[in-house]
C-alpha atoms as a PDB file:
ATOM      1  CA  UNK A   1       0.000   0.000   0.000  1.00  0.00           C
ATOM      2  CA  UNK A   2       1.195   3.578  -0.611  1.00  0.00           C
ATOM      3  CA  UNK A   3       3.790   5.046   1.727  1.00  0.00           C
ATOM      4  CA  UNK A   4       3.776   8.845   1.919  1.00  0.00           C
ATOM      5  CA  UNK A   5       6.583  10.594   3.781  1.00  0.00           C
ATOM      6  CA  UNK A   6       6.746  14.193   4.951  1.00  0.00           C
ATOM      7  CA  UNK A   7      10.272  15.580   4.982  1.00  0.00           C
ATOM      8  CA  UNK A   8      11.843  18.984   5.509  1.00  0.00           C
ATOM      9  CA  UNK A   9      15.233  20.050   6.878  1.00  0.00           C
ATOM     10  CA  UNK A  10      13.655  23.239   8.236  1.00  0.00           C
ATOM     11  CA  UNK A  11      11.437  23.413  11.287  1.00  0.00           C
ATOM     12  CA  UNK A  12       8.269  25.446  11.488  1.00  0.00           C
ATOM     13  CA  UNK A  13       7.051  24.772   7.959  1.00  0.00           C
ATOM     14  CA  UNK A  14       3.924  22.864   9.006  1.00  0.00           C
ATOM     15  CA  UNK A  15       5.261  19.375   8.389  1.00  0.00           C
ATOM     16  CA  UNK A  16       3.424  17.617  11.222  1.00  0.00           C
ATOM     17  CA  UNK A  17       0.290  19.687  10.616  1.00  0.00           C
ATOM     18  CA  UNK A  18       0.273  18.682   6.951  1.00  0.00           C
ATOM     19  CA  UNK A  19       0.800  15.037   7.845  1.00  0.00           C
ATOM     20  CA  UNK A  20      -2.053  15.169  10.365  1.00  0.00           C
ATOM     21  CA  UNK A  21      -4.369  16.795   7.820  1.00  0.00           C
ATOM     22  CA  UNK A  22      -3.616  14.094   5.263  1.00  0.00           C
ATOM     23  CA  UNK A  23      -3.824  11.181   7.698  1.00  0.00           C
ATOM     24  CA  UNK A  24      -7.091  12.321   9.270  1.00  0.00           C
ATOM     25  CA  UNK A  25      -8.520  13.280   5.876  1.00  0.00           C
ATOM     26  CA  UNK A  26      -7.835   9.830   4.440  1.00  0.00           C
ATOM     27  CA  UNK A  27      -9.292   8.222   7.555  1.00  0.00           C
ATOM     28  CA  UNK A  28     -12.380  10.427   7.304  1.00  0.00           C
ATOM     29  CA  UNK A  29     -12.832   9.202   3.727  1.00  0.00           C
ATOM     30  CA  UNK A  30     -12.894   5.620   5.018  1.00  0.00           C
ATOM     31  CA  UNK A  31      -9.306   4.492   4.460  1.00  0.00           C
ATOM     32  CA  UNK A  32      -7.244   2.631   7.026  1.00  0.00           C
ATOM     33  CA  UNK A  33      -4.222   4.749   7.936  1.00  0.00           C
ATOM     34  CA  UNK A  34      -1.140   4.179  10.050  1.00  0.00           C
ATOM     35  CA  UNK A  35       1.198   7.032  10.974  1.00  0.00           C
ATOM     36  CA  UNK A  36       4.840   6.445  11.851  1.00  0.00           C
ATOM     37  CA  UNK A  37       6.105   9.423  13.824  1.00  0.00           C
ATOM     38  CA  UNK A  38       9.792  10.049  13.326  1.00  0.00           C
ATOM     39  CA  UNK A  39       9.853  13.624  14.586  1.00  0.00           C
ATOM     40  CA  UNK A  40      11.841  13.920  17.861  1.00  0.00           C
ATOM     41  CA  UNK A  41       8.999  15.992  19.318  1.00  0.00           C
ATOM     42  CA  UNK A  42       6.617  13.066  18.718  1.00  0.00           C
ATOM     43  CA  UNK A  43       3.890  15.549  17.812  1.00  0.00           C
ATOM     44  CA  UNK A  44       1.610  13.101  16.020  1.00  0.00           C
ATOM     45  CA  UNK A  45       2.245  10.231  18.424  1.00  0.00           C
ATOM     46  CA  UNK A  46       1.298  12.417  21.377  1.00  0.00           C
ATOM     47  CA  UNK A  47      -1.700  13.762  19.479  1.00  0.00           C
ATOM     48  CA  UNK A  48      -3.000  10.256  18.820  1.00  0.00           C
ATOM     49  CA  UNK A  49      -2.562   9.288  22.480  1.00  0.00           C
ATOM     50  CA  UNK A  50      -4.541  12.307  23.664  1.00  0.00           C
ATOM     51  CA  UNK A  51      -7.231  12.330  20.996  1.00  0.00           C
ATOM     52  CA  UNK A  52     -10.811  11.692  22.112  1.00  0.00           C
ATOM     53  CA  UNK A  53     -11.288   9.070  19.400  1.00  0.00           C
ATOM     54  CA  UNK A  54      -8.985   6.786  17.428  1.00  0.00           C
ATOM     55  CA  UNK A  55      -8.648   8.485  14.066  1.00  0.00           C
ATOM     56  CA  UNK A  56      -5.701   6.406  12.825  1.00  0.00           C
ATOM     57  CA  UNK A  57      -3.100   4.049  14.209  1.00  0.00           C
ATOM     58  CA  UNK A  58       0.150   5.714  15.214  1.00  0.00           C
ATOM     59  CA  UNK A  59       3.527   4.362  16.275  1.00  0.00           C
ATOM     60  CA  UNK A  60       6.901   5.849  17.074  1.00  0.00           C
ATOM     61  CA  UNK A  61       9.715   5.497  14.577  1.00  0.00           C
ATOM     62  CA  UNK A  62      11.855   2.476  15.498  1.00  0.00           C
ATOM     63  CA  UNK A  63      15.630   2.438  15.320  1.00  0.00           C
ATOM     64  CA  UNK A  64      17.436   3.060  12.052  1.00  0.00           C
ATOM     65  CA  UNK A  65      17.976  -0.668  11.649  1.00  0.00           C
ATOM     66  CA  UNK A  66      14.261  -1.424  12.063  1.00  0.00           C
ATOM     67  CA  UNK A  67      12.649   1.344  10.022  1.00  0.00           C
ATOM     68  CA  UNK A  68      12.518  -0.600   6.755  1.00  0.00           C
ATOM     69  CA  UNK A  69      10.864  -3.616   8.353  1.00  0.00           C
ATOM     70  CA  UNK A  70       8.424  -1.358  10.192  1.00  0.00           C
ATOM     71  CA  UNK A  71       7.340   0.447   7.032  1.00  0.00           C
ATOM     72  CA  UNK A  72       6.990  -2.733   4.995  1.00  0.00           C
ATOM     73  CA  UNK A  73       5.057  -4.544   7.724  1.00  0.00           C
ATOM     74  CA  UNK A  74       2.747  -1.588   8.294  1.00  0.00           C
ATOM     75  CA  UNK A  75       2.073  -1.288   4.565  1.00  0.00           C
ATOM     76  CA  UNK A  76       0.669  -4.841   4.520  1.00  0.00           C
ATOM     77  CA  UNK A  77      -2.130  -3.974   6.951  1.00  0.00           C
ATOM     78  CA  UNK A  78      -2.980  -0.340   6.188  1.00  0.00           C
ATOM     79  CA  UNK A  79      -4.233   1.223   3.003  1.00  0.00           C
ATOM     80  CA  UNK A  80      -1.984   4.223   3.595  1.00  0.00           C
ATOM     81  CA  UNK A  81       1.205   4.679   5.629  1.00  0.00           C
ATOM     82  CA  UNK A  82       2.134   8.246   6.574  1.00  0.00           C
ATOM     83  CA  UNK A  83       5.684   8.844   7.830  1.00  0.00           C
ATOM     84  CA  UNK A  84       6.491  12.110   9.609  1.00  0.00           C
ATOM     85  CA  UNK A  85      10.273  12.345   9.383  1.00  0.00           C
ATOM     86  CA  UNK A  86      12.755  14.266  11.469  1.00  0.00           C
ATOM     87  CA  UNK A  87      13.615  17.712  10.179  1.00  0.00           C
ATOM     88  CA  UNK A  88      17.261  16.854   9.565  1.00  0.00           C
ATOM     89  CA  UNK A  89      18.919  14.573   7.060  1.00  0.00           C
ATOM     90  CA  UNK A  90      19.888  11.328   8.777  1.00  0.00           C
ATOM     91  CA  UNK A  91      19.995   7.577   8.229  1.00  0.00           C
ATOM     92  CA  UNK A  92      16.368   7.048   9.263  1.00  0.00           C
ATOM     93  CA  UNK A  93      15.199   9.694   6.787  1.00  0.00           C
ATOM     94  CA  UNK A  94      17.281   8.161   4.006  1.00  0.00           C
ATOM     95  CA  UNK A  95      15.984   4.659   4.657  1.00  0.00           C
ATOM     96  CA  UNK A  96      12.378   5.762   4.995  1.00  0.00           C
ATOM     97  CA  UNK A  97      12.555   7.687   1.712  1.00  0.00           C
ATOM     98  CA  UNK A  98      13.916   4.578   0.002  1.00  0.00           C
ATOM     99  CA  UNK A  99      10.571   2.857   0.718  1.00  0.00           C
ATOM    100  CA  UNK A 100       8.392   5.854  -0.030  1.00  0.00           C
ATOM    101  CA  UNK A 101       5.948   6.162  -2.909  1.00  0.00           C
ATOM    102  CA  UNK A 102       5.591   9.916  -2.541  1.00  0.00           C
ATOM    103  CA  UNK A 103       7.647  12.424  -0.556  1.00  0.00           C
ATOM    104  CA  UNK A 104       5.824  15.604   0.472  1.00  0.00           C
ATOM    105  CA  UNK A 105       8.145  18.549   1.161  1.00  0.00           C
ATOM    106  CA  UNK A 106       6.279  21.357   2.967  1.00  0.00           C
ATOM    107  CA  UNK A 107       7.500  24.928   2.837  1.00  0.00           C
ATOM    108  CA  UNK A 108       6.181  28.384   3.498  1.00  0.00           C
ATOM    109  CA  UNK A 109       6.202  30.854   0.639  1.00  0.00           C
ATOM    110  CA  UNK A 110       9.510  32.502   1.510  1.00  0.00           C
ATOM    111  CA  UNK A 111      12.909  32.492  -0.210  1.00  0.00           C
ATOM    112  CA  UNK A 112      14.527  31.055   2.946  1.00  0.00           C
ATOM    113  CA  UNK A 113      12.131  28.104   3.022  1.00  0.00           C
ATOM    114  CA  UNK A 114      12.592  27.528  -0.699  1.00  0.00           C
ATOM    115  CA  UNK A 115      16.364  27.326  -0.306  1.00  0.00           C
ATOM    116  CA  UNK A 116      16.081  24.946   2.633  1.00  0.00           C
ATOM    117  CA  UNK A 117      13.569  22.785   0.771  1.00  0.00           C
ATOM    118  CA  UNK A 118      16.155  22.277  -1.955  1.00  0.00           C
ATOM    119  CA  UNK A 119      18.154  20.222   0.568  1.00  0.00           C
ATOM    120  CA  UNK A 120      15.244  17.814   0.905  1.00  0.00           C
ATOM    121  CA  UNK A 121      14.930  17.596  -2.871  1.00  0.00           C
ATOM    122  CA  UNK A 122      18.619  16.722  -3.166  1.00  0.00           C
ATOM    123  CA  UNK A 123      18.246  13.978  -0.544  1.00  0.00           C
ATOM    124  CA  UNK A 124      15.297  12.453  -2.417  1.00  0.00           C
ATOM    125  CA  UNK A 125      17.054  12.643  -5.782  1.00  0.00           C
ATOM    126  CA  UNK A 126      20.315  11.216  -4.414  1.00  0.00           C
ATOM    127  CA  UNK A 127      18.467   8.353  -2.733  1.00  0.00           C
ATOM    128  CA  UNK A 128      16.712   7.582  -6.001  1.00  0.00           C
ATOM    129  CA  UNK A 129      20.005   7.569  -7.881  1.00  0.00           C
ATOM    130  CA  UNK A 130      21.480   5.138  -5.369  1.00  0.00           C
ATOM    131  CA  UNK A 131      18.491   2.829  -5.889  1.00  0.00           C
ATOM    132  CA  UNK A 132      18.370   3.444  -9.642  1.00  0.00           C
ATOM    133  CA  UNK A 133      14.755   4.545  -9.517  1.00  0.00           C
ATOM    134  CA  UNK A 134      12.848   7.792  -9.435  1.00  0.00           C
ATOM    135  CA  UNK A 135      11.313   8.636  -6.060  1.00  0.00           C
ATOM    136  CA  UNK A 136       8.395  10.997  -6.691  1.00  0.00           C
ATOM    137  CA  UNK A 137       8.166  14.140  -4.594  1.00  0.00           C
ATOM    138  CA  UNK A 138       5.940  17.195  -4.460  1.00  0.00           C
ATOM    139  CA  UNK A 139       6.431  20.568  -2.840  1.00  0.00           C
ATOM    140  CA  UNK A 140       3.567  21.693  -0.604  1.00  0.00           C
ATOM    141  CA  UNK A 141       3.048  25.364   0.206  1.00  0.00           C
ATOM    142  CA  UNK A 142       1.719  25.828   3.740  1.00  0.00           C
ATOM    143  CA  UNK A 143       0.307  28.680   5.826  1.00  0.00           C
ATOM    144  CA  UNK A 144      -0.475  30.714   2.746  1.00  0.00           C
ATOM    145  CA  UNK A 145      -2.885  33.630   2.646  1.00  0.00           C
ATOM    146  CA  UNK A 146      -6.294  32.117   1.778  1.00  0.00           C
ATOM    147  CA  UNK A 147      -7.428  35.299   0.035  1.00  0.00           C
ATOM    148  CA  UNK A 148      -4.603  35.937  -2.418  1.00  0.00           C
ATOM    149  CA  UNK A 149      -1.228  34.482  -3.350  1.00  0.00           C
ATOM    150  CA  UNK A 150       1.652  36.668  -2.222  1.00  0.00           C
ATOM    151  CA  UNK A 151       4.334  37.883  -4.591  1.00  0.00           C
ATOM    152  CA  UNK A 152       6.833  35.492  -2.983  1.00  0.00           C
ATOM    153  CA  UNK A 153       4.531  32.519  -3.560  1.00  0.00           C
ATOM    154  CA  UNK A 154       3.982  33.424  -7.209  1.00  0.00           C
ATOM    155  CA  UNK A 155       7.705  33.916  -7.798  1.00  0.00           C
ATOM    156  CA  UNK A 156       8.707  30.684  -6.045  1.00  0.00           C
ATOM    157  CA  UNK A 157       6.085  28.705  -7.954  1.00  0.00           C
ATOM    158  CA  UNK A 158       7.431  30.183 -11.194  1.00  0.00           C
ATOM    159  CA  UNK A 159      10.972  29.202 -10.204  1.00  0.00           C
ATOM    160  CA  UNK A 160       9.786  25.663  -9.461  1.00  0.00           C
ATOM    161  CA  UNK A 161       8.100  25.403 -12.858  1.00  0.00           C
ATOM    162  CA  UNK A 162      11.207  26.665 -14.640  1.00  0.00           C
ATOM    163  CA  UNK A 163      13.357  24.153 -12.756  1.00  0.00           C
ATOM    164  CA  UNK A 164      10.794  21.365 -13.358  1.00  0.00           C
ATOM    165  CA  UNK A 165      10.253  20.961  -9.618  1.00  0.00           C
ATOM    166  CA  UNK A 166       6.821  19.470  -9.035  1.00  0.00           C
ATOM    167  CA  UNK A 167       4.505  21.199  -6.574  1.00  0.00           C
ATOM    168  CA  UNK A 168       0.950  20.556  -5.480  1.00  0.00           C
ATOM    169  CA  UNK A 169      -1.555  22.929  -7.000  1.00  0.00           C
ATOM    170  CA  UNK A 170      -3.352  23.047  -3.669  1.00  0.00           C
ATOM    171  CA  UNK A 171      -1.701  25.010  -0.861  1.00  0.00           C
ATOM    172  CA  UNK A 172      -2.663  24.662   2.791  1.00  0.00           C
ATOM    173  CA  UNK A 173      -3.993  27.957   4.028  1.00  0.00           C
ATOM    174  CA  UNK A 174      -3.219  29.718   7.283  1.00  0.00           C
ATOM    175  CA  UNK A 175      -6.324  28.629   9.200  1.00  0.00           C
ATOM    176  CA  UNK A 176      -7.132  28.747  12.920  1.00  0.00           C
ATOM    177  CA  UNK A 177      -8.869  25.386  12.559  1.00  0.00           C
ATOM    178  CA  UNK A 178      -5.598  23.693  11.588  1.00  0.00           C
ATOM    179  CA  UNK A 179      -4.017  24.907  14.814  1.00  0.00           C
ATOM    180  CA  UNK A 180      -7.117  23.957  16.813  1.00  0.00           C
ATOM    181  CA  UNK A 181      -6.552  20.297  15.932  1.00  0.00           C
ATOM    182  CA  UNK A 182      -3.531  20.316  18.230  1.00  0.00           C
ATOM    183  CA  UNK A 183      -5.123  22.478  20.896  1.00  0.00           C
ATOM    184  CA  UNK A 184      -8.164  20.234  21.296  1.00  0.00           C
ATOM    185  CA  UNK A 185      -6.724  16.896  20.089  1.00  0.00           C
ATOM    186  CA  UNK A 186      -9.443  16.470  17.503  1.00  0.00           C
ATOM    187  CA  UNK A 187      -9.335  15.904  13.784  1.00  0.00           C
ATOM    188  CA  UNK A 188     -10.532  18.662  11.525  1.00  0.00           C
ATOM    189  CA  UNK A 189     -13.727  16.714  10.907  1.00  0.00           C
ATOM    190  CA  UNK A 190     -14.456  16.420  14.637  1.00  0.00           C
ATOM    191  CA  UNK A 191     -14.075  20.128  15.384  1.00  0.00           C
ATOM    192  CA  UNK A 192     -17.214  22.210  15.784  1.00  0.00           C
ATOM    193  CA  UNK A 193     -17.134  25.583  17.511  1.00  0.00           C
ATOM    194  CA  UNK A 194     -13.568  25.252  18.824  1.00  0.00           C
ATOM    195  CA  UNK A 195     -12.258  27.418  15.980  1.00  0.00           C
ATOM    196  CA  UNK A 196     -13.495  29.817  13.328  1.00  0.00           C
ATOM    197  CA  UNK A 197     -13.602  28.918   9.650  1.00  0.00           C
ATOM    198  CA  UNK A 198     -13.823  25.158  10.175  1.00  0.00           C
ATOM    199  CA  UNK A 199     -15.859  24.595   7.010  1.00  0.00           C
ATOM    200  CA  UNK A 200     -13.356  26.451   4.821  1.00  0.00           C
ATOM    201  CA  UNK A 201     -10.482  24.591   6.474  1.00  0.00           C
ATOM    202  CA  UNK A 202     -12.217  21.295   5.704  1.00  0.00           C
ATOM    203  CA  UNK A 203     -12.664  22.295   2.076  1.00  0.00           C
ATOM    204  CA  UNK A 204      -8.981  23.202   1.844  1.00  0.00           C
ATOM    205  CA  UNK A 205      -7.936  19.950   3.507  1.00  0.00           C
ATOM    206  CA  UNK A 206     -10.244  17.842   1.316  1.00  0.00           C
ATOM    207  CA  UNK A 207      -8.754  19.414  -1.823  1.00  0.00           C
ATOM    208  CA  UNK A 208      -5.247  18.555  -0.588  1.00  0.00           C
ATOM    209  CA  UNK A 209      -6.233  14.954   0.223  1.00  0.00           C
ATOM    210  CA  UNK A 210      -7.844  14.600  -3.205  1.00  0.00           C
ATOM    211  CA  UNK A 211      -4.725  15.847  -4.992  1.00  0.00           C
ATOM    212  CA  UNK A 212      -2.483  13.466  -3.037  1.00  0.00           C
ATOM    213  CA  UNK A 213      -4.693  10.449  -3.756  1.00  0.00           C
ATOM    214  CA  UNK A 214      -4.896  11.393  -7.438  1.00  0.00           C
ATOM    215  CA  UNK A 215      -1.107  11.591  -7.591  1.00  0.00           C
ATOM    216  CA  UNK A 216      -0.873   8.107  -6.054  1.00  0.00           C
ATOM    217  CA  UNK A 217      -3.385   6.788  -8.625  1.00  0.00           C
ATOM    218  CA  UNK A 218      -1.374   8.345 -11.454  1.00  0.00           C
ATOM    219  CA  UNK A 219       1.767   6.615 -10.204  1.00  0.00           C
ATOM    220  CA  UNK A 220       0.021   3.264  -9.951  1.00  0.00           C
ATOM    221  CA  UNK A 221      -1.305   3.578 -13.516  1.00  0.00           C
ATOM    222  CA  UNK A 222       2.166   4.482 -14.768  1.00  0.00           C
ATOM    223  CA  UNK A 223       3.648   1.457 -13.018  1.00  0.00           C
ATOM    224  CA  UNK A 224       0.993  -0.824 -14.522  1.00  0.00           C
ATOM    225  CA  UNK A 225       1.782   0.449 -18.007  1.00  0.00           C
ATOM    226  CA  UNK A 226       5.513   0.019 -17.456  1.00  0.00           C
ATOM    227  CA  UNK A 227       5.051  -3.592 -16.356  1.00  0.00           C
END
C-alpha cells in the first residue's frame, strides 16, 4: 500500500500539521491509515494518544535498523502509511525515503524556506540515484494567505516550474482550525465551535487529500503500463 513521507530540513514549515491533515482526511474518507512518527517531538504520536477518538493508528519510529521492516510490515495492513520524518537529514530519513511512494516537502512561501527545501529535494534525488529509480516528490506550500497568493509565492512557484520541480496545485492555508486540531486533540472533521472557519479549512484539507490520492493513482497507472 502507498507510503507517503513528509520531509523537511527546516522546522516550522507545518510538516506535522500537513501530515495530520492528510492522515485524518484519508481516515475520514474511510481508508485505514497508520502514521509512523519520526519527529523527535513526537507531535503526532502524542496527538494520537490524547485524541478523544482513534482516528488512525500511530507508532513511534523504530531504530534506524528497524525502520525498513516497520514500514513494509505496516504497509501490509494499512491502506496508507504516513511517515512524519525528522527535520534533519539522517539515516532514518534516508531509509524511509527509500521505501516511499511519494515524498511531500512542505514549505512556506519565503525564499529562505525555498532554499532549505532544496536540501530535501537533493536527498530524495540522491536516494533515487542510489536505488536506480525515481522517487516521486511534491512541494507543498503551507500557511499561505487564503485570500490571495503573495508575490513570494507566485515567484517561487514560477521558479519551481522553470526548474521542473513538481509542486501541489493546492496550498494549505493559514487557518485557525488547523491549529485547533492540536489544541483540542481532535481531527478537523471532529471540530465544531472550537475554531473559526472550520468549514473552509475542511474544504482546503479535502482538496489537498484529493490531490495526493490522485497523484498516487497516477503513479500506480504508470507502473501498470511500465510492467
